[in-house]
Short mmCIF file of C-alpha atoms and ligand atoms in Angstrom, two decimals:
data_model
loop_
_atom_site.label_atom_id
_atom_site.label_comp_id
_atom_site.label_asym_id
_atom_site.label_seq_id
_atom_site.Cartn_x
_atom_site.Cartn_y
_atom_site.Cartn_z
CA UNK A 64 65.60 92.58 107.23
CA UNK A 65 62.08 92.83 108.07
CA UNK A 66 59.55 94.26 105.53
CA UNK A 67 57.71 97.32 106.58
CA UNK A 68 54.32 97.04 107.08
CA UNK A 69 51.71 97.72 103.96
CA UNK A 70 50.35 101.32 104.33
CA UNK A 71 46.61 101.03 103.79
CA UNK A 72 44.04 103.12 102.95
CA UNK A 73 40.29 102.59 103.31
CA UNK A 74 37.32 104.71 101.78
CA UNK A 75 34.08 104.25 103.71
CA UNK A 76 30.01 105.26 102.42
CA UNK A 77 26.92 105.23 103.73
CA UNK A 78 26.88 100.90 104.02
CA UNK A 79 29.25 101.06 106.82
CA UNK A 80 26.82 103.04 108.98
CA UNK A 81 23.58 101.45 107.56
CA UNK A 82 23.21 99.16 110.39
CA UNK A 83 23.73 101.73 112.80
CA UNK A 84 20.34 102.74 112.06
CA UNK A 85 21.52 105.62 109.30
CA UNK A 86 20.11 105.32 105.75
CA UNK A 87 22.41 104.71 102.60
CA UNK A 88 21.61 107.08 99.78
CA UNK A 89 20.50 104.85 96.79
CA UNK A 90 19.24 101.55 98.90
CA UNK A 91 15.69 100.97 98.70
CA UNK A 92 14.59 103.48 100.93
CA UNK A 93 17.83 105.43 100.60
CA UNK A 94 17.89 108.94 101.14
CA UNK A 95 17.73 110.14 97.57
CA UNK A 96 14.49 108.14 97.24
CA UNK A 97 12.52 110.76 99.41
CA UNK A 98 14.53 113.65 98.51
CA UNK A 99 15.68 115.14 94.72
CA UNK A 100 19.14 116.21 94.84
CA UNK A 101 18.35 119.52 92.55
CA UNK A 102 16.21 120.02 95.63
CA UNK A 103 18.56 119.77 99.06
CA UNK A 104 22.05 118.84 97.93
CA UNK A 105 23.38 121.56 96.03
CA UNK A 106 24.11 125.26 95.57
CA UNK A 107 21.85 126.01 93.58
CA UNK A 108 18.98 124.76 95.84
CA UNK A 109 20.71 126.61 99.09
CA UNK A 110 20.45 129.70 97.27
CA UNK A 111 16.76 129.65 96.14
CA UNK A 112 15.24 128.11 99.02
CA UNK A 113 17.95 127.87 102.08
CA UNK A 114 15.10 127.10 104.63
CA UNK A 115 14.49 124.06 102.92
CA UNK A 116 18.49 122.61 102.76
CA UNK A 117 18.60 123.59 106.09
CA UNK A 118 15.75 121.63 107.83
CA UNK A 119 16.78 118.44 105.44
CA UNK A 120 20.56 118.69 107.40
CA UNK A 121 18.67 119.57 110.75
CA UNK A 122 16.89 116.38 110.25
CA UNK A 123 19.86 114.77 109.67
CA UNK A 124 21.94 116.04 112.24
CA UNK A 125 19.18 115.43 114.76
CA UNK A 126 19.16 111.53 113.51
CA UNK A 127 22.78 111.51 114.36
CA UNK A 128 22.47 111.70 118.16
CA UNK A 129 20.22 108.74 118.27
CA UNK A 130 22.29 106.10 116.80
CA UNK A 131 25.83 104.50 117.82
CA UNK A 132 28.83 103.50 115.84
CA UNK A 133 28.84 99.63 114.81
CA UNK A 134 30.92 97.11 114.69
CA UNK A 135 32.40 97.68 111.19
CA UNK A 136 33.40 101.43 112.67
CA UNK A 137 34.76 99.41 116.07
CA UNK A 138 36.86 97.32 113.90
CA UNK A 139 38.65 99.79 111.87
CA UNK A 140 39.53 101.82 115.02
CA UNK A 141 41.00 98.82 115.98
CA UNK A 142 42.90 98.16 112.73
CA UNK A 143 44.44 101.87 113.34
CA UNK A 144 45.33 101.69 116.97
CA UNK A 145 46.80 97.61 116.12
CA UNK A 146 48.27 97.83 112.76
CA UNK A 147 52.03 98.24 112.50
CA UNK A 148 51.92 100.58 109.36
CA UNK A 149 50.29 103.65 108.08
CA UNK A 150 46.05 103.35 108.26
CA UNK A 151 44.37 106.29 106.72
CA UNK A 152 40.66 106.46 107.20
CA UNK A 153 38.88 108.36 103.79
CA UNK A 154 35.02 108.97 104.74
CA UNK A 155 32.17 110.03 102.33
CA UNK A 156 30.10 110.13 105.30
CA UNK A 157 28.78 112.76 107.02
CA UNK A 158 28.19 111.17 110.26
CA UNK A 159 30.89 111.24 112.88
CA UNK A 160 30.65 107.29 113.72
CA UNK A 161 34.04 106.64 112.89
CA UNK A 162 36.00 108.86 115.42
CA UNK A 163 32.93 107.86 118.05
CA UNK A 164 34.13 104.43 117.62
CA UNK A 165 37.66 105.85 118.19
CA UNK A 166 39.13 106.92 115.02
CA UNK A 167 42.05 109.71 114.26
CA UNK A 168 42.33 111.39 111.50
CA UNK A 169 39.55 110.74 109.43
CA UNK A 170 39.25 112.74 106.35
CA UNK A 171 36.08 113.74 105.27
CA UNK A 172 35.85 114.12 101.86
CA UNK A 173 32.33 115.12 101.78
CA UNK A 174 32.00 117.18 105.10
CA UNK A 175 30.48 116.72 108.09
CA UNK A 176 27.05 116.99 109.74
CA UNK A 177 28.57 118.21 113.05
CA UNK A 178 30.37 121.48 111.15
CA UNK A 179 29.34 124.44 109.90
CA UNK A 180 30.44 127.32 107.96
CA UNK A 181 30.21 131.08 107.66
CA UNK A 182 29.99 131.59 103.54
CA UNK A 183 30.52 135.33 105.21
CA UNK A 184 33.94 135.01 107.45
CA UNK A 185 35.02 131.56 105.87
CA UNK A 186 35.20 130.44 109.72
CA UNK A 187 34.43 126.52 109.91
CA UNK A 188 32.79 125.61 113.21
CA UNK A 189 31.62 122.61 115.63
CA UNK A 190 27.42 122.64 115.35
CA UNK A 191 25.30 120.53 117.48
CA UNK A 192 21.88 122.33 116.93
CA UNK A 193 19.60 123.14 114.64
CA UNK A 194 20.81 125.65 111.90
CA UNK A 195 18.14 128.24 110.35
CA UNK A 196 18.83 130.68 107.80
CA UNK A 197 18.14 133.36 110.57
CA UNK A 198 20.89 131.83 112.75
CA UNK A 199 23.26 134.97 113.20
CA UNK A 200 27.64 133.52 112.81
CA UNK A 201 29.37 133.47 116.11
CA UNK A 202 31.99 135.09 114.97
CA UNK A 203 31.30 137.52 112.36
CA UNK A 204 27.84 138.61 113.67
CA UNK A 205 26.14 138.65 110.12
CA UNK A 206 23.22 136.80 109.17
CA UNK A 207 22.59 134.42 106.05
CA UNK A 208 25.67 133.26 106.09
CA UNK A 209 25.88 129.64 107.87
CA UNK A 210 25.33 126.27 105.90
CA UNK A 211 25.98 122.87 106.89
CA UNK A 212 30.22 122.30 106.27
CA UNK A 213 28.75 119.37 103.39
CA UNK A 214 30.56 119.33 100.03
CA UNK A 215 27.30 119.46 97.56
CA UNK A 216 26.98 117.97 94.08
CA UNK A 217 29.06 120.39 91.62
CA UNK A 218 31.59 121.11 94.66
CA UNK A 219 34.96 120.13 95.30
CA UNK A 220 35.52 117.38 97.71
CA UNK A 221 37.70 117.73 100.53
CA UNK A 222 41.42 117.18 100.83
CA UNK A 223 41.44 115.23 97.40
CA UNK A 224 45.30 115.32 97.02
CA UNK A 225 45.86 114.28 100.53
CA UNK A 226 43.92 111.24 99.60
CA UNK A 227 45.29 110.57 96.42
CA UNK A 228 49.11 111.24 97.77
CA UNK A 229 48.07 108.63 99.85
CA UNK A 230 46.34 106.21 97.86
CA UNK A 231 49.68 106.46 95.49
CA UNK A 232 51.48 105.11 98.89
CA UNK A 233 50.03 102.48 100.10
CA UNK A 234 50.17 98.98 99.57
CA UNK A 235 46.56 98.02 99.94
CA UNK A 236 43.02 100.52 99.00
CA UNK A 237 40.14 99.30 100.27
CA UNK A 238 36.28 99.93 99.61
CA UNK A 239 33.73 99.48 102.09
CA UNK A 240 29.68 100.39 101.79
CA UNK A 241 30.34 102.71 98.93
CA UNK A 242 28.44 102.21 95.83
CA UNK A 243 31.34 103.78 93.37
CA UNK A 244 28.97 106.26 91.88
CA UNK A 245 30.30 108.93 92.99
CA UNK A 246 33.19 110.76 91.64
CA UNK A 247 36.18 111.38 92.40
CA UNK A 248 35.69 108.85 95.03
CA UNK A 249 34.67 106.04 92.84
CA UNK A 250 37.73 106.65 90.75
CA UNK A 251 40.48 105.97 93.49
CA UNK A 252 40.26 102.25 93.13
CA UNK A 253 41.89 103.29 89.68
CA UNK A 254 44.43 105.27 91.33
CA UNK A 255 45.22 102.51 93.47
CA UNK A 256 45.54 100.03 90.91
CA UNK A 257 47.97 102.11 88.77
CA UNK A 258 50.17 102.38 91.54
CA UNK A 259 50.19 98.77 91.85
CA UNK A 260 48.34 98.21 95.32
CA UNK A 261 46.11 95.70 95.95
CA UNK A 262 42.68 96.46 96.35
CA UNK A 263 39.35 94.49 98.07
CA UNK A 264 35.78 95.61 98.17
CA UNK A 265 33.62 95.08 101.67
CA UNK A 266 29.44 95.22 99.82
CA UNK A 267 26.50 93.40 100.62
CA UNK A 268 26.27 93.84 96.59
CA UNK A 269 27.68 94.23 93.80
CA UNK A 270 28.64 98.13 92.39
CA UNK A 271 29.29 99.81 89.30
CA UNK A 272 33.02 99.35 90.00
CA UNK A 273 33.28 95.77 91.62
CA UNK A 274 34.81 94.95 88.51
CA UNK A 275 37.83 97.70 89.18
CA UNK A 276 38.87 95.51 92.49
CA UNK A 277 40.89 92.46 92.78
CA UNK A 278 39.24 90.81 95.57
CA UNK A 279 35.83 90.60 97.23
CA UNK A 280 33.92 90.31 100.61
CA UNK A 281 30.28 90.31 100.20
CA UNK A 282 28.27 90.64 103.06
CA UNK A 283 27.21 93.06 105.97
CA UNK A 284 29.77 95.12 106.95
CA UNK A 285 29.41 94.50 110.86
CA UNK A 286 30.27 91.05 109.71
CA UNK A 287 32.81 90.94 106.49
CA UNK A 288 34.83 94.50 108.13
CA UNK A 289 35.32 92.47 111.74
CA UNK A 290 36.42 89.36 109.96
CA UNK A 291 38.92 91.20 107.70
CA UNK A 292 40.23 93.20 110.36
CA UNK A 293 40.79 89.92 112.48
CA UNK A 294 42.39 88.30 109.88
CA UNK A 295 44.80 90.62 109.57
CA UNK A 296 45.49 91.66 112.73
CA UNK A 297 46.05 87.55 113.99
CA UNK A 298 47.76 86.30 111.11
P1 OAD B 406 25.20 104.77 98.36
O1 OAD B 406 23.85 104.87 98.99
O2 OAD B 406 25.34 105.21 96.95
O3 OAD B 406 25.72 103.27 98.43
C1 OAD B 406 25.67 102.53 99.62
C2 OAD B 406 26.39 101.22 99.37
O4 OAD B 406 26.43 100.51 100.61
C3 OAD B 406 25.72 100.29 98.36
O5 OAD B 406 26.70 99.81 97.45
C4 OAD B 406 25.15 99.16 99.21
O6 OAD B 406 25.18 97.91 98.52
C5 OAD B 406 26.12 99.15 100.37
N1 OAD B 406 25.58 98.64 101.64
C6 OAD B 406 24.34 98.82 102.16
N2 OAD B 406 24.25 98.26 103.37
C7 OAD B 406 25.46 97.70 103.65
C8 OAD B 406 26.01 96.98 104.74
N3 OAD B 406 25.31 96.71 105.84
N4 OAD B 406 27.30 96.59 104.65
C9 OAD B 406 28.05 96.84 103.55
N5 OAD B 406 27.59 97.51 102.49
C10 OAD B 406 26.31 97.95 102.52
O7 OAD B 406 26.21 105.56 99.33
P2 OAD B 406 27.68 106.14 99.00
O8 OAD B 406 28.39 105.25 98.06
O9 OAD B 406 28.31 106.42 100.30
O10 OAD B 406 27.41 112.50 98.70
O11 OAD B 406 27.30 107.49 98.29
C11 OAD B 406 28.34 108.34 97.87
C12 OAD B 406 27.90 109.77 97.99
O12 OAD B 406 26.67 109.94 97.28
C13 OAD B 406 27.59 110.23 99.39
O13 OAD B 406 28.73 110.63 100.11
C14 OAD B 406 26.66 111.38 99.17
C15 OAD B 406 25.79 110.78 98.09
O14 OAD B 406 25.14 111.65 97.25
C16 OAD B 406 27.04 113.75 99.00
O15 OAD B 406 26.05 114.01 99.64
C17 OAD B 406 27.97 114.80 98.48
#
């Protein structure tokens, strides 16, 4: 009888849309480089100067419509449409290259740029434009509510036991552009491993967890992503 095919899941960070023009976080000239995190990236810093958070995201979200998903994003689609098993896509991003490129169901564990939320009416909805802390909710009508839908340091990240439930499944975890500092993300190579999947990390470097993963692929994503995919895909 045939086997069924491996379920795989792959995390993604900032690498795999660094060549799409967006900047990685702690690269040289990553994006906590120019900005403190006490400063834009947490509650704390929304609630004593929200003006400030807000134009940091605008900025942001404004740098999204001027780049395009890569070939690394390309590839994965692929993988998901082409694979004969389960593919789940785990993000940390916050950009929205992945379903551009023609991703479903990507989780993302750290929010997205494209979302906002009402801290007033809990409602969660699609933003395109710039966000102020004068911007009234849609649907509620009050004011000082909205903030970009991004988890922050000292929040929870998204869907965590969706991911892990399906980490625990699958046959193969894989890393890509993610520089394991980051927790709980950084820790699922560990879940992966203790249920006895495989696991391979896509860097141009080495990270504070290369040592957790049982293979390698060092090099640009657009490169080491396409030639994975294509290996598996035409073998
Ligand atoms: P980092 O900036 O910490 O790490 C980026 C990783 O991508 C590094 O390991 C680089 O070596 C690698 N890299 C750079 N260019 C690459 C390329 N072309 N191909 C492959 N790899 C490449 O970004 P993340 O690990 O994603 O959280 O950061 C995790 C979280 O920290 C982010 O989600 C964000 C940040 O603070 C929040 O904002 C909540």
């Amino acid at each position: 009888m045939q086997q069924p095919a491996t379920s795989i899941v792959i995390l993604t960070g900032a690498g795999i849309s660094a060549e799409s023009g967006l900047p990685t976080f702690r690269d040289k000239d990553g994006l906590w480089e120019g900005h403190r995190v006490e400063d834009v990236a947490c509650p704390e810093a929304f609630a004593r100067d929200p003006e400030r958070v807000q134009r940091f995201y605008n900025l942001r979200r404004a740098a999204l419509a001027t780049v395009e998903p890569n070939a690394a994003h390309h590839a994965l689609a692929r993988l998901q449409q082409a694979w004969p098993g389960r593919v789940t896509l785990v993000t940390q991003n916050v950009d929205d290259l992945h379903e551009r490129a023609g991703s479903t169901g990507v989780i993302h564990m750290h929010g997205e740029l494209r979302k906002v939320r009402c801290g007033h009416c809990g409602q969660r909805m699609e933003w395109l434009d710039e966000l102020h802390t004068s911007t009234l909710c849609p649907v509620c009508g009050r004011g000082r509510g909205l903030r970009p839908d991004i988890v922050w340091f000292g929040e929870m990240p998204l869907q965590l036991e969706v991911i892990e439930d399906a980490v625990e499944a699958s046959g193969l975890f894989v890393a890509i552009g993610t520089s394991g500092q980051v927790y709980p993300a950084a820790g699922l190579v560990q879940v992966a491993r203790s249920a006895g999947a495989a696991t391979l990390e896509i860097n141009t470097a080495q990270t504070a967890v290369s040592g957790c993963f049982d293979s390698h692929r060092v090099g640009p994503a657009s490169v080491e992503v396409r030639r994975w995919v294509a290996g598996l895909l035409d073998r």
